[in-house]
Structure formats: structure tokens, C-alpha cells
XYZ file of C-alpha atoms in Angstrom:
557
model
C 94.560 -11.357 52.770
C 93.574 -8.075 52.718
C 92.333 -6.344 49.253
C 92.831 -2.984 48.182
C 89.458 -1.798 47.506
C 90.293 1.432 45.567
C 88.271 2.428 43.229
C 88.706 1.697 39.707
C 89.469 3.773 37.119
C 87.141 5.195 34.385
C 89.202 3.402 31.809
C 89.335 0.062 33.545
C 85.601 0.398 33.909
C 85.052 0.757 30.238
C 87.899 -2.007 29.621
C 86.125 -4.076 32.064
C 82.781 -3.791 30.560
C 84.188 -4.973 27.337
C 81.761 -2.467 25.186
C 78.821 -3.328 27.037
C 76.498 -0.480 27.861
C 76.435 0.524 31.537
C 73.224 1.910 32.976
C 74.508 5.101 34.740
C 77.916 4.394 34.704
C 80.135 7.774 35.044
C 81.074 8.872 31.608
C 79.216 6.719 29.385
C 76.398 7.626 27.383
C 75.404 4.290 25.479
C 72.094 4.418 27.966
C 70.406 6.645 30.025
C 71.526 7.171 33.869
C 69.297 5.217 36.338
C 69.360 6.593 39.671
C 67.995 4.866 42.618
C 64.436 6.672 43.991
C 65.027 10.279 45.384
C 68.048 10.893 43.132
C 65.680 13.017 40.919
C 66.320 10.315 37.549
C 63.254 9.096 35.729
C 62.773 5.434 35.631
C 63.336 4.023 32.467
C 60.387 2.294 30.551
C 59.720 -1.396 31.096
C 62.173 -3.353 29.415
C 61.134 -5.519 26.799
C 60.332 -9.621 27.443
C 58.356 -9.540 30.459
C 55.968 -12.377 31.401
C 53.161 -10.937 33.360
C 50.742 -12.218 35.421
C 47.887 -14.401 33.687
C 50.391 -15.084 30.465
C 50.215 -18.645 30.145
C 53.624 -19.116 30.603
C 53.767 -17.345 33.865
C 53.173 -20.672 36.316
C 56.167 -22.243 34.973
C 58.331 -19.473 34.802
C 57.420 -18.829 38.849
C 58.598 -22.271 40.247
C 61.883 -24.058 40.390
C 62.920 -27.304 39.966
C 62.216 -27.724 44.018
C 58.306 -27.790 44.051
C 57.964 -26.329 47.630
C 59.392 -23.074 46.182
C 57.019 -20.538 43.880
C 56.927 -17.223 43.897
C 54.395 -14.384 42.683
C 56.779 -11.599 41.057
C 55.366 -8.573 38.880
C 56.942 -9.826 36.166
C 59.612 -12.588 34.906
C 62.104 -11.399 32.388
C 63.433 -13.800 30.051
C 66.316 -12.076 29.238
C 69.076 -13.020 26.286
C 71.787 -10.238 26.462
C 73.779 -8.547 28.807
C 72.752 -5.192 27.763
C 69.280 -6.814 28.611
C 70.252 -7.669 32.023
C 71.550 -4.194 32.988
C 68.677 -2.672 31.532
C 66.322 -5.413 33.510
C 68.367 -4.407 36.838
C 68.459 -0.900 36.046
C 64.974 -0.487 35.721
C 64.284 -2.574 38.980
C 66.740 -0.250 41.050
C 65.038 2.908 40.075
C 61.642 1.577 41.353
C 62.974 -0.088 44.367
C 61.812 -3.728 43.175
C 63.459 -6.423 44.846
C 65.233 -8.801 41.959
C 65.966 -12.220 42.093
C 68.001 -14.194 39.397
C 67.332 -17.915 37.995
C 69.956 -19.885 35.388
C 69.112 -23.450 36.135
C 66.524 -23.624 38.555
C 68.133 -26.088 40.813
C 68.415 -23.531 44.129
C 67.169 -26.082 46.814
C 65.985 -23.235 49.051
C 63.362 -20.394 48.358
C 66.506 -17.882 46.930
C 65.097 -17.313 43.668
C 61.345 -17.991 44.451
C 60.368 -16.411 47.532
C 57.435 -14.351 48.591
C 59.429 -10.864 48.533
C 60.933 -11.094 44.925
C 59.039 -8.513 42.394
C 61.582 -9.313 39.538
C 62.851 -12.808 38.487
C 65.448 -12.372 35.987
C 65.696 -15.431 34.010
C 68.798 -16.672 32.072
C 67.711 -19.720 30.609
C 67.884 -18.097 27.267
C 71.887 -17.017 27.817
C 73.188 -20.367 27.191
C 75.772 -20.017 24.317
C 79.041 -21.503 24.812
C 81.910 -20.720 22.593
C 85.573 -19.899 22.435
C 86.295 -16.211 22.724
C 89.872 -15.535 20.650
C 90.323 -11.721 22.166
C 90.154 -13.568 25.675
C 92.138 -16.830 24.762
C 89.360 -18.597 26.784
C 86.076 -20.638 26.340
C 83.158 -18.255 27.088
C 79.909 -20.114 28.892
C 76.823 -18.089 29.327
C 74.917 -18.689 32.875
C 72.080 -20.487 31.158
C 73.783 -22.969 29.619
C 73.302 -26.487 31.720
C 76.133 -28.509 32.013
C 75.198 -31.355 29.648
C 75.325 -28.844 26.894
C 78.733 -27.334 28.527
C 80.281 -30.747 28.133
C 78.534 -31.523 24.739
C 79.961 -28.198 23.132
C 83.482 -28.283 24.603
C 84.298 -31.815 24.097
C 82.700 -31.871 20.466
C 84.155 -28.679 19.126
C 87.275 -28.447 20.777
C 87.957 -31.757 22.886
C 88.326 -30.559 26.438
C 86.276 -30.073 29.536
C 85.807 -28.476 32.226
C 85.410 -30.723 35.875
C 82.040 -29.390 36.769
C 78.931 -31.192 38.233
C 77.291 -34.548 37.190
C 73.683 -33.732 36.394
C 72.972 -32.666 33.187
C 70.318 -29.978 33.622
C 72.101 -27.791 36.122
C 72.687 -24.237 35.126
C 76.310 -22.745 34.999
C 75.114 -19.561 36.772
C 74.798 -20.856 40.099
C 76.893 -24.032 39.817
C 80.181 -22.104 39.236
C 79.492 -19.460 41.478
C 79.370 -21.962 44.717
C 82.625 -23.710 43.440
C 80.534 -26.840 41.593
C 82.398 -30.351 42.038
C 82.092 -33.407 39.603
C 83.478 -36.414 38.654
C 86.746 -35.410 37.379
C 87.318 -33.619 40.516
C 90.186 -35.954 41.887
C 91.714 -35.629 38.847
C 91.206 -31.929 37.680
C 89.940 -30.015 40.551
C 87.051 -27.724 41.243
C 85.334 -25.856 38.017
C 86.408 -22.633 39.550
C 89.908 -23.913 39.586
C 89.768 -23.063 35.790
C 87.727 -20.003 35.835
C 89.508 -16.819 34.142
C 87.037 -14.190 34.318
C 83.346 -13.422 34.794
C 80.979 -10.634 33.734
C 78.823 -9.446 36.649
C 76.049 -6.803 36.291
C 76.562 -4.906 39.683
C 74.171 -2.138 41.284
C 76.195 0.768 42.851
C 75.330 2.977 45.727
C 73.187 5.510 43.620
C 70.992 2.767 42.262
C 72.855 2.452 38.715
C 73.691 -0.695 37.219
C 76.766 -1.755 34.619
C 78.351 -4.705 33.516
C 81.788 -5.280 34.686
C 84.322 -7.545 33.905
C 87.064 -9.099 36.180
C 89.804 -11.640 35.522
C 91.987 -13.439 37.700
C 94.775 -11.303 36.368
C 93.529 -8.166 37.693
C 94.638 -6.250 40.766
C 92.432 -4.447 43.532
C 88.469 -4.775 43.242
C 88.235 -6.329 40.014
C 90.307 -9.247 41.346
C 88.320 -9.480 44.265
C 84.805 -9.755 42.255
C 86.502 -12.746 40.298
C 87.763 -13.914 43.792
C 84.322 -13.684 45.172
C 82.804 -16.027 41.981
C 85.159 -18.849 42.905
C 82.954 -20.225 45.136
C 80.834 -17.550 47.245
C 77.920 -18.296 45.963
C 75.117 -16.761 43.748
C 73.114 -13.959 44.293
C 75.437 -11.865 46.504
C 77.360 -9.765 44.602
C 75.441 -9.237 41.203
C 74.172 -11.486 38.167
C 76.666 -13.063 36.145
C 76.267 -12.683 32.757
C 79.165 -14.997 31.393
C 81.973 -16.758 32.680
C 85.064 -17.702 30.749
C 87.287 -20.533 31.289
C 91.248 -21.284 30.791
C 93.452 -23.583 32.842
C 96.004 -21.366 34.801
C 99.244 -21.900 33.060
C 97.884 -22.638 29.686
C 99.824 -21.297 26.921
C 99.475 -21.028 23.281
C 96.594 -19.684 21.210
C 95.041 -23.318 20.190
C 91.869 -23.909 21.954
C 92.471 -27.699 22.535
C 95.241 -26.697 24.800
C 93.750 -24.115 27.521
C 91.367 -26.471 29.275
C 91.812 -30.389 30.533
C 91.303 -32.826 27.617
C 88.900 -35.587 29.293
C 89.807 -39.221 28.874
C 88.742 -40.842 25.877
C 87.338 -43.712 27.980
C 86.147 -44.474 31.473
C 85.636 -47.436 33.275
C 82.372 -47.332 35.283
C 81.168 -49.909 38.136
C 77.841 -50.415 39.764
C 77.221 -52.553 42.777
C 74.222 -53.309 44.924
C 73.537 -54.665 48.286
C 69.825 -55.537 49.208
C 68.534 -54.202 52.341
C 66.707 -57.411 53.255
C 70.131 -59.062 53.253
C 72.222 -56.428 54.732
C 73.420 -56.880 58.312
C 74.306 -53.991 60.665
C 78.219 -55.326 60.841
C 78.630 -55.308 56.903
C 76.726 -51.974 56.707
C 79.132 -50.654 59.590
C 82.189 -52.062 57.794
C 81.207 -50.554 53.885
C 80.727 -47.178 55.260
C 83.935 -47.332 57.593
C 86.284 -49.067 54.899
C 84.618 -46.260 52.211
C 86.007 -43.404 54.547
C 89.589 -45.121 55.521
C 90.384 -45.529 51.649
C 89.581 -41.752 51.283
C 91.227 -40.774 54.148
C 94.407 -42.685 52.759
C 94.349 -41.530 49.197
C 93.274 -37.530 49.621
C 96.603 -36.095 48.408
C 96.980 -34.433 45.442
C 97.943 -37.199 42.530
C 96.837 -39.793 44.674
C 94.276 -42.173 42.542
C 93.393 -38.883 40.888
C 91.453 -40.562 38.196
C 89.114 -42.645 40.710
C 85.676 -41.061 41.718
C 83.139 -43.033 43.760
C 79.629 -42.230 45.846
C 78.363 -44.745 48.080
C 74.402 -44.543 48.217
C 73.262 -45.170 51.078
C 69.640 -45.004 50.556
C 66.460 -45.432 52.807
C 65.316 -49.317 53.414
C 62.193 -48.303 51.337
C 64.203 -48.159 47.993
C 65.173 -51.876 48.586
C 68.961 -51.154 48.387
C 71.969 -49.655 48.779
C 74.681 -48.897 46.151
C 78.315 -47.742 45.005
C 78.853 -46.279 41.894
C 82.312 -46.148 40.736
C 84.221 -44.281 37.896
C 87.984 -44.292 37.021
C 89.147 -42.324 33.818
C 90.778 -44.863 31.070
C 93.759 -43.030 31.176
C 94.712 -44.378 34.576
C 97.688 -46.707 34.160
C 95.979 -50.243 34.496
C 92.646 -48.566 35.210
C 90.876 -51.943 35.440
C 93.549 -52.883 37.928
C 93.075 -49.532 40.273
C 89.450 -50.385 40.339
C 89.896 -53.959 41.548
C 92.257 -52.609 44.034
C 89.793 -49.898 45.188
C 86.871 -52.657 45.554
C 88.948 -55.044 47.152
C 89.676 -52.446 49.841
C 86.313 -51.074 50.221
C 84.574 -54.450 50.212
C 87.048 -56.113 52.465
C 85.070 -57.634 55.789
C 81.752 -57.405 54.125
C 80.421 -60.707 54.230
C 77.250 -59.985 51.804
C 78.725 -59.909 48.083
C 77.663 -57.129 46.099
C 74.560 -57.928 43.629
C 73.781 -56.335 39.972
C 71.455 -53.208 40.765
C 67.814 -53.520 39.828
C 67.176 -51.120 36.902
C 65.382 -48.567 38.530
C 66.807 -48.411 42.015
C 67.899 -45.605 43.992
C 67.651 -41.936 42.979
C 70.781 -43.024 40.637
C 68.336 -45.227 38.419
C 69.225 -47.647 35.932
C 72.710 -48.776 36.568
C 72.445 -52.128 36.059
C 74.520 -52.138 33.088
C 77.600 -51.560 35.222
C 77.592 -54.815 37.431
C 80.298 -55.924 35.391
C 82.739 -53.168 35.067
C 82.375 -51.670 31.382
C 84.597 -49.224 29.401
C 82.560 -46.617 27.735
C 83.677 -43.456 26.117
C 83.961 -40.485 28.383
C 81.018 -38.489 26.466
C 78.656 -41.303 26.570
C 79.324 -42.012 30.431
C 78.916 -38.724 31.028
C 75.539 -38.450 29.058
C 74.590 -41.857 30.757
C 75.292 -40.947 34.457
C 74.251 -37.327 34.059
C 70.636 -38.139 33.377
C 69.804 -41.292 34.894
C 69.229 -39.577 38.432
C 65.567 -39.252 38.613
C 65.656 -36.509 41.268
C 66.910 -34.570 38.207
C 64.588 -35.673 35.769
C 61.076 -35.637 37.778
C 59.590 -32.104 37.250
C 56.924 -32.563 40.099
C 59.397 -33.229 42.926
C 59.530 -31.576 46.604
C 62.660 -31.771 48.397
C 65.035 -30.833 50.820
C 68.944 -31.192 51.318
C 71.885 -30.840 53.895
C 75.594 -31.318 53.216
C 78.976 -31.864 55.106
C 82.776 -32.278 54.111
C 84.546 -34.475 56.117
C 88.324 -34.838 56.943
C 87.744 -38.264 58.218
C 85.462 -41.170 58.408
C 82.254 -41.155 60.232
C 82.570 -42.797 63.754
C 80.691 -45.849 64.773
C 78.227 -44.147 67.035
C 77.347 -42.076 63.606
C 77.240 -45.076 61.507
C 74.917 -46.776 64.024
C 72.688 -43.420 63.545
C 72.809 -43.626 59.646
C 71.745 -47.240 60.076
C 68.987 -46.381 62.280
C 67.159 -43.362 60.700
C 67.873 -45.578 56.937
C 65.974 -48.290 58.310
C 63.339 -46.056 59.777
C 59.458 -46.891 59.242
C 58.247 -43.759 60.247
C 59.104 -42.927 56.463
C 58.402 -44.760 53.223
C 60.397 -43.090 50.731
C 63.044 -44.400 48.113
C 64.081 -41.353 47.706
C 65.358 -40.537 50.851
C 69.043 -41.133 50.936
C 72.637 -40.168 52.314
C 75.365 -40.083 49.658
C 79.110 -40.185 50.393
C 80.985 -38.718 47.395
C 85.042 -38.827 46.744
C 86.656 -35.346 47.198
C 90.252 -34.591 47.584
C 93.087 -35.314 45.633
C 93.666 -32.291 42.832
C 91.045 -30.413 44.881
C 93.288 -30.619 47.748
C 96.084 -28.876 45.616
C 94.917 -25.499 45.982
C 95.008 -22.901 48.906
C 91.948 -22.695 50.775
C 92.606 -18.606 50.312
C 93.140 -18.815 46.861
C 89.477 -18.998 45.673
C 86.234 -18.482 47.713
C 85.973 -22.330 48.072
C 87.723 -23.057 51.406
C 87.071 -26.370 51.643
C 90.663 -27.733 50.147
C 91.728 -30.375 52.973
C 88.357 -32.895 52.845
C 88.442 -36.372 51.915
C 85.013 -36.920 51.095
C 81.479 -34.939 50.830
C 78.131 -35.895 51.931
C 74.933 -34.986 50.430
C 71.449 -35.745 52.724
C 68.627 -35.457 51.005
C 64.968 -36.702 50.840
C 62.441 -35.962 47.426
C 58.827 -36.486 47.424
C 55.774 -35.203 45.373
C 52.943 -34.329 47.737
C 52.604 -31.089 50.045
C 50.780 -33.336 52.830
C 54.697 -35.419 52.935
C 56.412 -32.266 53.974
C 56.283 -32.582 57.391
C 57.553 -36.195 57.784
C 60.226 -35.852 55.003
C 61.476 -32.830 56.815
C 61.467 -33.990 60.395
C 63.094 -37.406 58.985
C 66.182 -35.691 57.131
C 66.606 -32.953 60.099
C 66.825 -35.795 62.926
C 68.950 -37.574 60.631
C 71.304 -34.833 60.585
C 71.268 -33.191 63.829
C 71.867 -36.386 65.601
C 74.925 -37.664 63.251
C 76.327 -34.495 64.373
C 74.752 -34.224 67.932
C 78.231 -33.676 69.617
C 79.322 -30.754 67.281
C 75.788 -29.064 67.832
C 74.101 -30.644 65.043
C 76.062 -29.599 62.288
C 79.678 -30.754 60.882
C 81.544 -27.806 62.239
C 85.235 -27.222 61.361
C 87.741 -29.589 63.544
C 89.466 -32.792 63.012
C 86.776 -34.756 61.518
C 84.332 -32.538 59.621
C 84.801 -28.831 58.087
C 81.860 -27.929 57.056
C 78.873 -27.424 54.528
C 79.022 -27.008 50.518
C 77.058 -23.880 49.621
C 75.625 -25.144 46.294
C 73.631 -27.547 48.947
C 72.487 -24.765 50.235
C 70.508 -25.228 53.688
C 68.555 -22.731 55.664
C 68.541 -24.625 58.893
C 72.146 -24.087 59.246
C 71.254 -20.453 60.413
C 68.444 -21.462 62.803
C 69.249 -21.994 66.503
C 66.669 -24.879 66.992
C 68.762 -26.786 64.308
C 72.381 -25.278 65.005
C 73.188 -25.045 68.192
C 77.267 -24.936 67.863
C 78.833 -22.051 68.182
C 79.813 -21.974 64.633
C 77.471 -19.121 62.187
C 75.883 -20.484 58.680
C 78.599 -18.630 56.877
C 81.708 -19.997 58.793
C 80.240 -23.500 57.620
C 80.152 -22.197 54.017
C 83.507 -20.154 53.931
C 85.337 -20.498 57.103
C 88.374 -17.964 57.080
C 87.348 -16.682 53.866
C 84.210 -14.810 55.053
C 85.274 -11.477 55.606
C 86.999 -11.370 52.535
C 83.720 -12.039 50.479
C 81.965 -9.249 52.825
C 84.548 -6.739 51.637
C 83.871 -7.479 48.362
C 79.844 -7.382 48.883
C 80.625 -3.978 50.802
C 82.343 -2.475 47.523
C 80.254 -4.175 44.478
C 76.741 -4.549 46.223
C 76.882 -1.514 48.932
C 72.957 -1.360 49.318
C 72.494 -4.998 49.630
C 70.253 -4.878 46.222
C 71.224 -8.633 45.517
C 69.952 -10.307 48.521
C 68.258 -13.677 49.715
C 68.176 -16.024 52.770
C 72.080 -16.996 52.872
C 73.740 -14.004 50.686
C 76.542 -12.569 51.929
C 76.220 -9.920 54.585
C 77.303 -6.669 54.015
C 80.123 -6.201 57.191
């Protein structure tokens, strides 16, 4: 699809801005014009709210969740309104300052905290969740963490969005990357419910303005909305607000405009100790997980069931299987029994009760016997039981793959060998196979920027540790595991009959490094496939000077 990139009229820009001052936007006088250096306009005064080096808060505001990445910016701006973002960006553009943006701090690479950044725009104070009667949609600011989003939506209106599992992830980057979660097989991805987005962009003259784009728009505004349905963060502008309303939802009652979560879910957690696990049982379990998902990836097929097979390193003591079935699934307990019977078929070692603190998913022993819990209680518990998300001193690295088919026996043997390697002693090293497909696959790959719409499960390869001196051994282990798993494809999960690329929210700078990606498929095609040229056109229109950029931002065409 070729977008019609005609410049929107002054009237449409005013409407898009929703009354927000646009710095330098043609015809607007709510704020002084800001031009890039050499354009003759004086740089505006330093916006308020800046945290400078020497401030006692500075150290905590210049590092993300991943302690490998720190920055030394001239200042950090804790902003709380769209107007403040426009002012900060306008001032930075006028002075030629490099900007990066933080919402929740969960970026796996150095895209926020890197050596070249001059100004960090910290959106953590922009965390409101409310119903916007004018737009008939739920507004979520980018600094709102997923746990708070679920809480506010459910307690206030009895609705939800199918976002991620971890409570502390910020909405800003999660949504832009096309985030997924435990309700994805029932309700699709969070971007499948995105109605509108407010973005602070910078034009060719260096002028900043706030623009609102909706899925009902045409031309460039429609493309800006589309770019935020999986195009990743940090490429087109700074998102200052999202609005959510399910396509086709009618009426004015908020409770009917987004999915209603199930009142209850059935949760099961099983474990197999490495000390008793044979290679044959490991192979059967991994193969069965893939086979079940291959058979049940169509929309509507067991959509209420989501499962995670946590293949933890041998030093953790065990591997585990976590499964959730929505309580409104007909005979939910029966559906769980059938699933477990198929995945465990041929595994001679009976599952055991998980230890209280096993694996990165924490204390799940409560669910050895399947248990019904309220959806909200289970969401809180599962979202905070992951020690990777709650430990503030971790370093880490991650890689990903979408699978259209299960692992081959050769690949399973690679997993077995690397997970049992004695070169690493780290219980937080793991491979996580997660359910995908079903309602996710009901959407055309071109309908959103998130192109992976025919996969059956998704894989996260990760390792986390605490000490800098352990960087080399952990990175070598993860890179070796990943490259050998996909060695017949050039070291990465290229689009073919078995795999379909990588998840942009699990960003991996190695995908663009010829030492680790020896395939003919570029990193951006692993993320976005045939959608990448369209993202480039949106980039050229809304960020023509590449003001917003990082190691894997969308490149200008």
C-alpha cells in the first residue's frame, strides 16, 4: 500500500494538536517559533524541570532497568504535560541537542541511555489513565506502567487492554512496539485496540509541534497512527498520549469500548528438576509444546489459553510450564487438562511442585494444583513475581524469535546443550517459549506495523546478572546459543517456513552486526518485513531530519 503523503491543511493540524501549543507550527501563536540553528530564530530559554549533573537525583535518572546502559546528558527533563514536551524538544532542536526519551526504562539496548545523548526527556510523570468523552476512548499517558493501566481500567470501568505481563513496563515503548500479553490469543495485541496517538514531531525547519493521529484519518496522519502500531519507539517523535477503543465498538458507555477481562482465570504451574530430567524427556516436552501451538494457532482456537515454557539454565535447578486459561472458556479446567495431557504426553518424568523461588518467574508453587483466581489478583501476582522485573541492579541481554513451526530435533539438542553448559553459573539465564497466534493471527500483516501475524509461538532468549565482570561470559553464552540454534539460517530466525523474524520490543543490536547475522536479511526486515518501506515513508514525512534516532530507529529512505 502506498500512502498519500500530502501536507495536511492548517485546519487539520490545529484539530490534530487538540488545542496543544505547537512550537513553530505555521499560523499558531500560542508559543514562540523555534528554528534550527542557522534559521535566524533565537533559542528559547531552558524549560523548567531540568535535572542537571550534580543534582542528587541525576544518577538515578540516567540509567534504565538494564544497568549496562548509562548516560551523561547535559540534563534530564521530568515533564508532566504535552506542552512541556513541545517546549523541551523545541529548545533541543534549536540548539542542535541530541534527544532520547524514557517512559518506563525497560529498553533492552542503549537506545535511551547512550553516550551521545544530550537531553533525556523523562515521561514517567505523565502517567494518567482516564476516559476521554470527546474522543470516546481511553487515554493512557506514556509513563503509566502496565500494572497501573490494568488497575485503572478494570477498577474504573471493568475493561482492559491485552498488554504485557510485567507490571513495571511503561506504556510508551510497549505500545509503539506492538506489545503482547497473556490475553493476546483471546483479544489480539494491544495495538489492535489503538484508536489514536499524540506525538511531538520535529519538522525540517527544526520546529516542534504536537500532532494527534487516529485510525480514522487519511493521508499522513493515518500513516503516523499506523507507524505506532508496531513501528517501535524513538523513530517518529515522542508519544505523549495514546487512546484506546476496540474497532467496531459502538455506544457511549465506556464499559463497552474495550475488551472486558474474564472475572476469573485458571492458573497452573508445573516444574521438572534438572537433576532428574533426561534429554529424551526434554526433547519431547519442547517438541510437544510446538506441536500443540502449530495445531491451535487459528483465530478462535483455544483463544483463552496462554502458556509459557520456561527453559531455565541448569543452575536454576529446574524448568517450568506456566499456563493460564480464562475462566469464561467453556469448561476451562477441562481445556487445561486436555492441553497439559497433550504437552506432557510421552514425558516419563512426572511434573513436580515448583520451588518457591525457582526461575525468573519467581514463587509459583501456589499453582501446582490448578487454581481459580480473580483475573485482577492473578494479573497482579504474575506481573510482580518475575525477579528480573523487580531486581533494580541487574544487567542483561535479550534476543527473540517468532516461530511458525516448532523447533527441529537439531535445535532442541542445541537448547539442551547450552542450557546445561558448565561455562555459565546463572539461574537467570533462560529460553522462554510463549504462546502466540489465535486472535493475533486474525489481523492482516499490513493492517498494523506489527507484521508478525502468522506465528504460533514467540521465544525470548535472555540472561541477566549483577556484576560487570560477568558481562563477557553471559554475552558469549547467549550469542552462542542463539547463533547455533539458527545456524542454518545465518544465525538469526529469518522469515521462512519455520521462523518469521524478531520482536522489536526485545531489541537486539546484534541483528545488525555481520559477526552475528550472516544471513542476507537486514535487521529491519527481521522486525518489520514488508512493512519497513512504509515506515520509512512515515519517517521521512514526520521526522525528515532524523532528529529522533537510535541504534535501530527507522532509517530515512
